[in-house]
Amino acid sequence: MQQRSLTAYLYLAIGIIVLFAWGPVVNMIWPPPPKPEAPAPELPLTELDGRILVAGGLGSFEPEPIIPPTQEGVAWLGGGISSATVGKDLAREGFIVGVRQPGQLLPMGYGEQPAHLQVLLNTRGGSIQQIKFTHFQQATREGLPDKDANGQPRQLMIIPGYPAQQGGPILDKKEPPVVFEPGECPAEFDVVSNLSYLMTHYRDPRDDRPVDTLSRRIWTVEKNETTSEGQTISFATELQQPYYIKIVKEYSLKKNEYHVGFRLKIEPLAAPEGKRKPFRYQISGPRNMPIEGEWYSATYRQGIVGWVDDDESARRLLEDARQVRRLAGSDRHTSKADEPIRYMGVMVQYFASILALDDIQPEGQKANYIEHVRFTPEGKIHRDKTTDHTMLDDLTSRAISRELDVSKPIDHPYLIYTGPTKVRLLKQLEGEKAVPEDTVHRYRDHLYLNTLTDAPMDNWIGRFASFIYWSDLVIVFTNVIHSLLGLFSHAIPNLGICIMLITLLVRGSLFPFSRKQQIKAKIMQAKQAKLAPQMKVLTEKYGNDFQKLNAEKMKLFREHGINPAAAMGGCFLLLAQMPVFMGLYYALQESVFLRLENFVWVKNLAAPDMLFSWGEKIPFLSTPADFGGMLYLGPFFNLLPLIAVGLMLYTQSKMMPKSEDPQVQMQQKMMKIMMIFFLFFFYKVAAGLCIYFIFSSVWGIIERQLLPKNITEDYEQKMKKPNKPRGWLGRKLDAWKKRMEEIMEEAQKQQQLRSQNGPNKSTTDKNQKRKKR
């Protein structure tokens, strides 16, 4: 037994070394070649004085007349032309930038009583420069509340209009490079690459890439009206030959909504007969959405696209920023006749910016005018020769329309939803933050934005979980946790205490099952303690034959009425808690209310507790170069995970029976070692989830202290009730339980027989019978 224990420890040590050291050793011996960055196929071509500028050179054609920018006003970022007026940090973006005529920023939702969204539109491209929330505070890269130079909370800029600071030292905080105000846009930020919801078009509907004529030009402000219901701003421009069309982009915003109405109208102009070509456009998505708490977050920027079939059943697909960067652009996600694409956009952990096809369409028109969607990498590449942090890379969606006949007016209504990924949480906002219930209902059920969160994973695991209804169960419990948090928060202002109450509610509802299971465990421990001398004899006799030893143990257990199947009660208790645990986990991942919520020393319940900073100079644990590694813990010391894991170890030691069996002792030691390694994976878990674990463990300790003290081997007789099971369900459950015990007992008998007869005896007997025949 001693030799087998040493062998098990040796295997564990080798496994740990291989797990942590294999990657660095392989990279040291065979350094991976640098990965070339291919251009994303859907990026627009750039027109300049009758030529197309692309990464490979120049190609000539005769475009429509445009305002030709001067040499001083143009920066070919990544090519041969440069400009002092454009910052060096923007020279990585890879776009031509015309800044001779600066864009104008037009505000929507500003004023003494601002709307839920405050939007700045840019006349360049008729696009969105910035969107910020009125009622949500911004978080820093560490995951702490962000404040301006005067100590006032800074509004969350969900679309900031400039590249967000990411990568490098987490504690290196910088002020925003620009503060946008209505009026003339600062020249260095009046660039195509930092604008959102740009429109480009294809010179030929069959082309692979669009040209960026529409996105670079200054659009004319056609309307800017403010009424008691809201504000409307529309931009217009024209394309002459070979399309002969006028394009109008109309934006509308109401005070108490979390979407910007976006209507795209195309009107035909006079054209020579037979000279008008079909038209096809592309709408890009949001840019530079901030990642909160990048050192601990497991959710970075994700592209999302959603379909809805004829039965109004919705599904979604997610695209990871790292994968999109590695492939230099995602595959095309195509719309089908019976399952059209209904929305696309980008999500971060708590918020999303989504371009959704409006559920209210012009008479006779269906919401199926998007042909396909792609996601492309944007901006800076967070990768060098030694590190790969491309999970921090930016990406955007690109929605490509079907080929359009522009000989008649076209009206394509959209909504740009910019708000919480969990849209149902908008119902919990009150007072000046409130959102009309019918608006939330529209987001959730008519635009199908509930599938931003409430949907299974789009892989075989998600499909299997959906098949057995596990996904539906977890979604139900997640929404129940959200509702309970909202309900409790009306009476208790602190959500940390609300999490404790939810823990009490969950563990209290499971208390009858938990108590019964623990009593059974104690009865089994008492019986095993009585058999300890006989177990010791068996261990000494069969110590080198594990199979024979196990068979003799099972035989001894049956003779003294010990049923190993009784341990299934503990599995049931764990299984019963799993949907609740997963529901709470996902609720913490989704809830904008737990975000930046205080509790004792914790400043953000949706982040680690960050008791104090230990810097970014500890090798393997906190240096910026080790970010994303298996051992990386970040720049903060977190106390709550240590308390949670410590209580788990204590509870585990109390629940495990003392045994003289070296095999059982080895298993218990292995469990303790694995719990210590579990701490590495648990260290950056949100403080709210740690509170759940801590309070659940404390409940378990108290519950154990309340058990009867005189539990002996004959206590089981006192627990038995003469009453027969009542009802059809009771009889079925009782029959199922007896059947499981019979199966378990029969399996043990078969195992014992195989052990007694030897591994090959049954096979020999069968061969002898065949010969006799």
Short mmCIF file of N, CA and C in Angstrom, two decimals, residues 31-150:
data_model
loop_
_atom_site.label_atom_id
_atom_site.label_comp_id
_atom_site.label_asym_id
_atom_site.label_seq_id
_atom_site.Cartn_x
_atom_site.Cartn_y
_atom_site.Cartn_z
N PRO A 31 10.42 27.61 -31.05
CA PRO A 31 9.69 28.89 -31.03
C PRO A 31 8.69 28.95 -32.17
N PRO A 32 7.44 29.33 -31.89
CA PRO A 32 6.44 29.40 -32.96
C PRO A 32 6.77 30.54 -33.91
N PRO A 33 6.56 30.34 -35.21
CA PRO A 33 6.82 31.43 -36.16
C PRO A 33 5.81 32.54 -35.99
N PRO A 34 6.22 33.77 -36.27
CA PRO A 34 5.25 34.88 -36.17
C PRO A 34 4.11 34.68 -37.15
N LYS A 35 2.90 35.01 -36.67
CA LYS A 35 1.72 34.82 -37.50
C LYS A 35 1.47 36.07 -38.34
N PRO A 36 1.48 35.95 -39.65
CA PRO A 36 1.19 37.13 -40.47
C PRO A 36 -0.27 37.53 -40.35
N GLU A 37 -0.50 38.82 -40.40
CA GLU A 37 -1.87 39.34 -40.29
C GLU A 37 -2.41 39.60 -41.70
N ALA A 38 -3.31 38.76 -42.13
CA ALA A 38 -3.94 38.96 -43.43
C ALA A 38 -5.01 40.03 -43.33
N PRO A 39 -5.21 40.83 -44.38
CA PRO A 39 -6.26 41.85 -44.31
C PRO A 39 -7.63 41.19 -44.29
N ALA A 40 -8.54 41.75 -43.51
CA ALA A 40 -9.89 41.21 -43.43
C ALA A 40 -10.62 41.47 -44.74
N PRO A 41 -11.23 40.45 -45.33
CA PRO A 41 -11.83 40.59 -46.65
C PRO A 41 -12.90 41.66 -46.76
N GLU A 42 -13.60 41.97 -45.66
CA GLU A 42 -14.72 42.90 -45.76
C GLU A 42 -14.33 44.34 -45.48
N LEU A 43 -13.03 44.63 -45.20
CA LEU A 43 -12.65 46.01 -44.96
C LEU A 43 -12.83 46.82 -46.23
N PRO A 44 -13.22 48.08 -46.13
CA PRO A 44 -13.51 48.84 -47.34
C PRO A 44 -12.25 49.27 -48.08
N LEU A 45 -12.35 49.34 -49.38
CA LEU A 45 -11.30 49.95 -50.19
C LEU A 45 -11.40 51.46 -50.05
N THR A 46 -10.28 52.14 -50.27
CA THR A 46 -10.25 53.58 -50.07
C THR A 46 -10.01 54.29 -51.39
N GLU A 47 -10.88 55.24 -51.71
CA GLU A 47 -10.77 56.01 -52.94
C GLU A 47 -9.98 57.29 -52.69
N LEU A 48 -9.04 57.63 -53.57
CA LEU A 48 -8.26 58.86 -53.43
C LEU A 48 -7.86 59.32 -54.83
N ASP A 49 -8.44 60.42 -55.26
CA ASP A 49 -8.09 61.02 -56.55
C ASP A 49 -8.14 60.01 -57.70
N GLY A 50 -9.21 59.24 -57.74
CA GLY A 50 -9.39 58.34 -58.86
C GLY A 50 -8.68 57.02 -58.73
N ARG A 51 -8.13 56.71 -57.55
CA ARG A 51 -7.43 55.44 -57.38
C ARG A 51 -7.89 54.76 -56.09
N ILE A 52 -7.69 53.46 -56.02
CA ILE A 52 -7.98 52.71 -54.81
C ILE A 52 -6.67 52.45 -54.08
N LEU A 53 -6.61 52.85 -52.83
CA LEU A 53 -5.45 52.54 -51.99
C LEU A 53 -5.74 51.26 -51.23
N VAL A 54 -4.93 50.25 -51.42
CA VAL A 54 -5.04 49.01 -50.65
C VAL A 54 -3.66 48.68 -50.11
N ALA A 55 -3.60 47.65 -49.25
CA ALA A 55 -2.32 47.32 -48.63
C ALA A 55 -1.27 46.95 -49.66
N GLY A 56 -1.69 46.38 -50.80
CA GLY A 56 -0.73 45.94 -51.80
C GLY A 56 -0.33 47.01 -52.78
N GLY A 57 -1.00 48.13 -52.85
CA GLY A 57 -0.62 49.16 -53.79
C GLY A 57 -1.81 49.95 -54.27
N LEU A 58 -1.73 50.45 -55.49
CA LEU A 58 -2.78 51.31 -56.05
C LEU A 58 -3.45 50.63 -57.23
N GLY A 59 -4.75 50.80 -57.33
CA GLY A 59 -5.47 50.34 -58.50
C GLY A 59 -6.32 51.47 -59.03
N SER A 60 -6.37 51.64 -60.32
CA SER A 60 -7.02 52.83 -60.89
C SER A 60 -8.45 52.54 -61.34
N PHE A 61 -9.32 53.51 -61.17
CA PHE A 61 -10.62 53.56 -61.79
C PHE A 61 -11.10 54.99 -61.67
N GLU A 62 -12.19 55.31 -62.28
CA GLU A 62 -12.74 56.65 -62.25
C GLU A 62 -13.93 56.70 -61.31
N PRO A 63 -13.76 57.15 -60.09
CA PRO A 63 -14.90 57.23 -59.18
C PRO A 63 -15.71 58.48 -59.44
N GLU A 64 -16.81 58.59 -58.69
CA GLU A 64 -17.60 59.80 -58.76
C GLU A 64 -16.79 60.95 -58.18
N PRO A 65 -17.10 62.17 -58.53
CA PRO A 65 -16.37 63.30 -57.97
C PRO A 65 -16.55 63.40 -56.46
N ILE A 66 -15.45 63.55 -55.74
CA ILE A 66 -15.50 63.76 -54.30
C ILE A 66 -14.58 64.91 -53.96
N ILE A 67 -14.68 65.40 -52.73
CA ILE A 67 -13.79 66.48 -52.30
C ILE A 67 -12.40 65.89 -52.13
N PRO A 68 -11.44 66.26 -52.99
CA PRO A 68 -10.11 65.64 -52.88
C PRO A 68 -9.33 66.24 -51.71
N PRO A 69 -8.97 65.44 -50.72
CA PRO A 69 -8.18 65.97 -49.62
C PRO A 69 -6.77 66.30 -50.07
N THR A 70 -6.20 67.32 -49.44
CA THR A 70 -4.83 67.71 -49.79
C THR A 70 -3.84 66.77 -49.14
N GLN A 71 -2.57 66.90 -49.60
CA GLN A 71 -1.52 66.03 -49.05
C GLN A 71 -1.37 66.24 -47.55
N GLU A 72 -1.52 67.50 -47.07
CA GLU A 72 -1.36 67.77 -45.64
C GLU A 72 -2.53 67.26 -44.82
N GLY A 73 -3.66 67.11 -45.45
CA GLY A 73 -4.86 66.71 -44.71
C GLY A 73 -5.16 65.24 -44.77
N VAL A 74 -4.22 64.44 -45.30
CA VAL A 74 -4.49 63.02 -45.48
C VAL A 74 -3.40 62.21 -44.80
N ALA A 75 -3.79 61.17 -44.11
CA ALA A 75 -2.82 60.24 -43.54
C ALA A 75 -3.15 58.84 -44.05
N TRP A 76 -2.27 58.26 -44.86
CA TRP A 76 -2.46 56.86 -45.25
C TRP A 76 -1.82 56.03 -44.17
N LEU A 77 -2.62 55.66 -43.17
CA LEU A 77 -2.12 55.03 -41.96
C LEU A 77 -1.74 53.59 -42.26
N GLY A 78 -0.45 53.31 -42.27
CA GLY A 78 0.05 51.99 -42.60
C GLY A 78 0.62 51.97 -44.01
N GLY A 79 0.49 53.04 -44.78
CA GLY A 79 1.04 53.12 -46.11
C GLY A 79 2.18 54.12 -46.17
N GLY A 80 2.30 54.82 -47.30
CA GLY A 80 3.43 55.69 -47.48
C GLY A 80 3.18 57.14 -47.15
N ILE A 81 1.90 57.57 -47.07
CA ILE A 81 1.60 58.97 -46.80
C ILE A 81 1.35 59.14 -45.32
N SER A 82 1.90 60.15 -44.73
CA SER A 82 1.68 60.40 -43.31
C SER A 82 1.33 61.86 -43.10
N SER A 83 0.85 62.20 -41.93
CA SER A 83 0.45 63.56 -41.62
C SER A 83 0.73 63.85 -40.16
N ALA A 84 1.25 65.03 -39.91
CA ALA A 84 1.53 65.42 -38.53
C ALA A 84 0.27 65.70 -37.76
N THR A 85 -0.84 65.92 -38.46
CA THR A 85 -2.09 66.24 -37.76
C THR A 85 -2.75 65.02 -37.16
N VAL A 86 -2.28 63.84 -37.52
CA VAL A 86 -2.86 62.62 -37.01
C VAL A 86 -1.90 61.99 -36.02
N GLY A 87 -2.38 61.65 -34.82
CA GLY A 87 -1.52 61.10 -33.77
C GLY A 87 -0.86 59.80 -34.18
N LYS A 88 0.32 59.54 -33.59
CA LYS A 88 1.04 58.31 -33.91
C LYS A 88 0.27 57.07 -33.48
N ASP A 89 -0.48 57.19 -32.40
CA ASP A 89 -1.23 56.03 -31.92
C ASP A 89 -2.28 55.57 -32.92
N LEU A 90 -2.74 56.51 -33.78
CA LEU A 90 -3.77 56.15 -34.75
C LEU A 90 -3.17 55.58 -36.03
N ALA A 91 -1.84 55.62 -36.16
CA ALA A 91 -1.20 55.16 -37.38
C ALA A 91 -1.24 53.65 -37.53
N ARG A 92 -1.78 52.95 -36.54
CA ARG A 92 -1.90 51.50 -36.62
C ARG A 92 -3.23 51.08 -37.21
N GLU A 93 -4.13 52.00 -37.42
CA GLU A 93 -5.50 51.62 -37.76
C GLU A 93 -5.66 51.13 -39.19
N GLY A 94 -4.78 51.54 -40.11
CA GLY A 94 -4.83 51.00 -41.45
C GLY A 94 -5.89 51.58 -42.36
N PHE A 95 -6.31 52.84 -42.13
CA PHE A 95 -7.32 53.48 -42.98
C PHE A 95 -6.78 54.82 -43.46
N ILE A 96 -7.28 55.23 -44.61
CA ILE A 96 -7.01 56.60 -45.03
C ILE A 96 -7.96 57.53 -44.28
N VAL A 97 -7.46 58.70 -43.89
CA VAL A 97 -8.24 59.62 -43.08
C VAL A 97 -8.25 60.99 -43.74
N GLY A 98 -9.41 61.46 -44.11
CA GLY A 98 -9.52 62.80 -44.65
C GLY A 98 -9.92 63.77 -43.57
N VAL A 99 -9.07 64.72 -43.20
CA VAL A 99 -9.37 65.65 -42.12
C VAL A 99 -9.31 67.10 -42.57
N ARG A 100 -9.33 67.32 -43.86
CA ARG A 100 -9.28 68.71 -44.33
C ARG A 100 -10.53 69.45 -43.89
N GLN A 101 -11.67 68.80 -44.02
CA GLN A 101 -12.94 69.39 -43.60
C GLN A 101 -13.42 68.66 -42.37
N PRO A 102 -13.27 69.22 -41.17
CA PRO A 102 -13.61 68.48 -39.96
C PRO A 102 -15.10 68.21 -39.87
N GLY A 103 -15.42 67.07 -39.25
CA GLY A 103 -16.82 66.73 -39.02
C GLY A 103 -17.39 67.54 -37.87
N GLN A 104 -18.69 67.67 -37.86
CA GLN A 104 -19.40 68.36 -36.79
C GLN A 104 -20.11 67.32 -35.91
N LEU A 105 -20.04 67.53 -34.60
CA LEU A 105 -20.67 66.63 -33.64
C LEU A 105 -22.01 67.21 -33.22
N LEU A 106 -23.07 66.44 -33.44
CA LEU A 106 -24.42 66.87 -33.10
C LEU A 106 -24.93 66.05 -31.92
N PRO A 107 -25.40 66.70 -30.85
CA PRO A 107 -25.82 65.96 -29.66
C PRO A 107 -27.27 65.49 -29.75
N MET A 108 -27.50 64.33 -29.11
CA MET A 108 -28.86 63.82 -28.92
C MET A 108 -28.95 63.32 -27.48
N GLY A 109 -30.03 63.71 -26.79
CA GLY A 109 -30.24 63.23 -25.42
C GLY A 109 -29.54 64.05 -24.36
N TYR A 110 -28.90 65.17 -24.72
CA TYR A 110 -28.24 66.03 -23.75
C TYR A 110 -29.28 67.00 -23.16
N GLY A 111 -28.86 67.80 -22.19
CA GLY A 111 -29.73 68.81 -21.61
C GLY A 111 -29.81 68.69 -20.10
N GLU A 112 -30.65 69.52 -19.49
CA GLU A 112 -30.79 69.51 -18.03
C GLU A 112 -31.38 68.20 -17.53
N GLN A 113 -32.28 67.63 -18.27
CA GLN A 113 -32.83 66.31 -17.95
C GLN A 113 -32.48 65.37 -19.09
N PRO A 114 -31.27 64.82 -19.07
CA PRO A 114 -30.80 64.03 -20.21
C PRO A 114 -31.56 62.72 -20.34
N ALA A 115 -31.51 62.18 -21.55
CA ALA A 115 -32.10 60.87 -21.81
C ALA A 115 -31.21 59.78 -21.22
N HIS A 116 -31.71 58.56 -21.25
CA HIS A 116 -30.91 57.44 -20.75
C HIS A 116 -29.63 57.28 -21.55
N LEU A 117 -29.69 57.61 -22.84
CA LEU A 117 -28.51 57.58 -23.71
C LEU A 117 -28.17 59.00 -24.12
N GLN A 118 -26.88 59.33 -24.08
CA GLN A 118 -26.40 60.61 -24.60
C GLN A 118 -25.50 60.30 -25.80
N VAL A 119 -25.92 60.78 -26.96
CA VAL A 119 -25.31 60.38 -28.22
C VAL A 119 -24.71 61.59 -28.91
N LEU A 120 -23.53 61.39 -29.50
CA LEU A 120 -22.92 62.39 -30.37
C LEU A 120 -22.81 61.81 -31.77
N LEU A 121 -23.50 62.43 -32.72
CA LEU A 121 -23.44 62.02 -34.12
C LEU A 121 -22.40 62.85 -34.84
N ASN A 122 -21.75 62.25 -35.82
CA ASN A 122 -20.71 62.93 -36.60
C ASN A 122 -21.18 63.06 -38.03
N THR A 123 -21.05 64.28 -38.59
CA THR A 123 -21.45 64.48 -39.98
C THR A 123 -20.55 63.71 -40.94
N ARG A 124 -19.34 63.32 -40.48
CA ARG A 124 -18.50 62.49 -41.33
C ARG A 124 -19.09 61.08 -41.35
N GLY A 125 -19.56 60.69 -42.50
CA GLY A 125 -20.18 59.39 -42.64
C GLY A 125 -21.60 59.33 -42.11
N GLY A 126 -22.11 60.45 -41.56
CA GLY A 126 -23.43 60.41 -40.94
C GLY A 126 -23.48 59.32 -39.88
N SER A 127 -22.46 59.26 -39.04
CA SER A 127 -22.22 58.12 -38.16
C SER A 127 -22.36 58.51 -36.70
N ILE A 128 -22.07 57.53 -35.82
CA ILE A 128 -22.10 57.74 -34.37
C ILE A 128 -20.67 57.85 -33.88
N GLN A 129 -20.36 58.98 -33.23
CA GLN A 129 -19.03 59.18 -32.66
C GLN A 129 -18.96 58.59 -31.25
N GLN A 130 -19.99 58.84 -30.44
CA GLN A 130 -19.92 58.43 -29.03
C GLN A 130 -21.33 58.17 -28.49
N ILE A 131 -21.43 57.17 -27.61
CA ILE A 131 -22.65 56.94 -26.82
C ILE A 131 -22.22 56.71 -25.38
N LYS A 132 -22.85 57.44 -24.47
CA LYS A 132 -22.58 57.21 -23.05
C LYS A 132 -23.90 57.10 -22.30
N PHE A 133 -23.84 56.37 -21.17
CA PHE A 133 -25.02 56.15 -20.34
C PHE A 133 -25.13 57.26 -19.30
N THR A 134 -26.35 57.71 -19.06
CA THR A 134 -26.58 58.73 -18.04
C THR A 134 -26.56 58.12 -16.64
N HIS A 135 -27.04 56.88 -16.50
CA HIS A 135 -27.27 56.31 -15.16
C HIS A 135 -26.34 55.16 -14.81
N PHE A 136 -25.32 54.89 -15.60
CA PHE A 136 -24.36 53.84 -15.28
C PHE A 136 -22.97 54.45 -15.21
N GLN A 137 -22.25 54.14 -14.12
CA GLN A 137 -20.92 54.67 -13.91
C GLN A 137 -19.88 53.83 -14.63
N GLN A 138 -18.83 54.48 -15.07
CA GLN A 138 -17.75 53.78 -15.74
C GLN A 138 -16.85 53.09 -14.74
N ALA A 139 -16.28 51.93 -15.12
CA ALA A 139 -15.33 51.20 -14.30
C ALA A 139 -13.94 51.31 -14.91
N THR A 140 -12.94 51.25 -14.06
CA THR A 140 -11.56 51.30 -14.53
C THR A 140 -11.12 49.94 -15.04
N ARG A 141 -9.90 49.88 -15.54
CA ARG A 141 -9.35 48.61 -16.01
C ARG A 141 -9.20 47.61 -14.87
N GLU A 142 -9.05 48.12 -13.64
CA GLU A 142 -8.96 47.21 -12.49
C GLU A 142 -10.32 46.66 -12.10
N GLY A 143 -11.41 47.33 -12.53
CA GLY A 143 -12.75 46.92 -12.13
C GLY A 143 -13.26 47.74 -10.96
N LEU A 144 -12.71 48.94 -10.76
CA LEU A 144 -13.12 49.82 -9.66
C LEU A 144 -13.89 51.00 -10.22
N PRO A 145 -14.69 51.69 -9.39
CA PRO A 145 -15.43 52.86 -9.88
C PRO A 145 -14.49 53.93 -10.42
N ASP A 146 -14.80 54.44 -11.59
CA ASP A 146 -13.96 55.45 -12.23
C ASP A 146 -14.49 56.85 -11.90
N LYS A 147 -13.55 57.75 -11.60
CA LYS A 147 -13.93 59.13 -11.26
C LYS A 147 -13.04 60.09 -12.04
N ASP A 148 -13.59 61.29 -12.27
CA ASP A 148 -12.83 62.28 -13.02
C ASP A 148 -11.86 63.01 -12.08
N ALA A 149 -11.20 64.03 -12.60
CA ALA A 149 -10.20 64.76 -11.82
C ALA A 149 -10.81 65.45 -10.61
N ASN A 150 -12.10 65.73 -10.64
CA ASN A 150 -12.78 66.38 -9.51
C ASN A 150 -13.38 65.39 -8.52
#
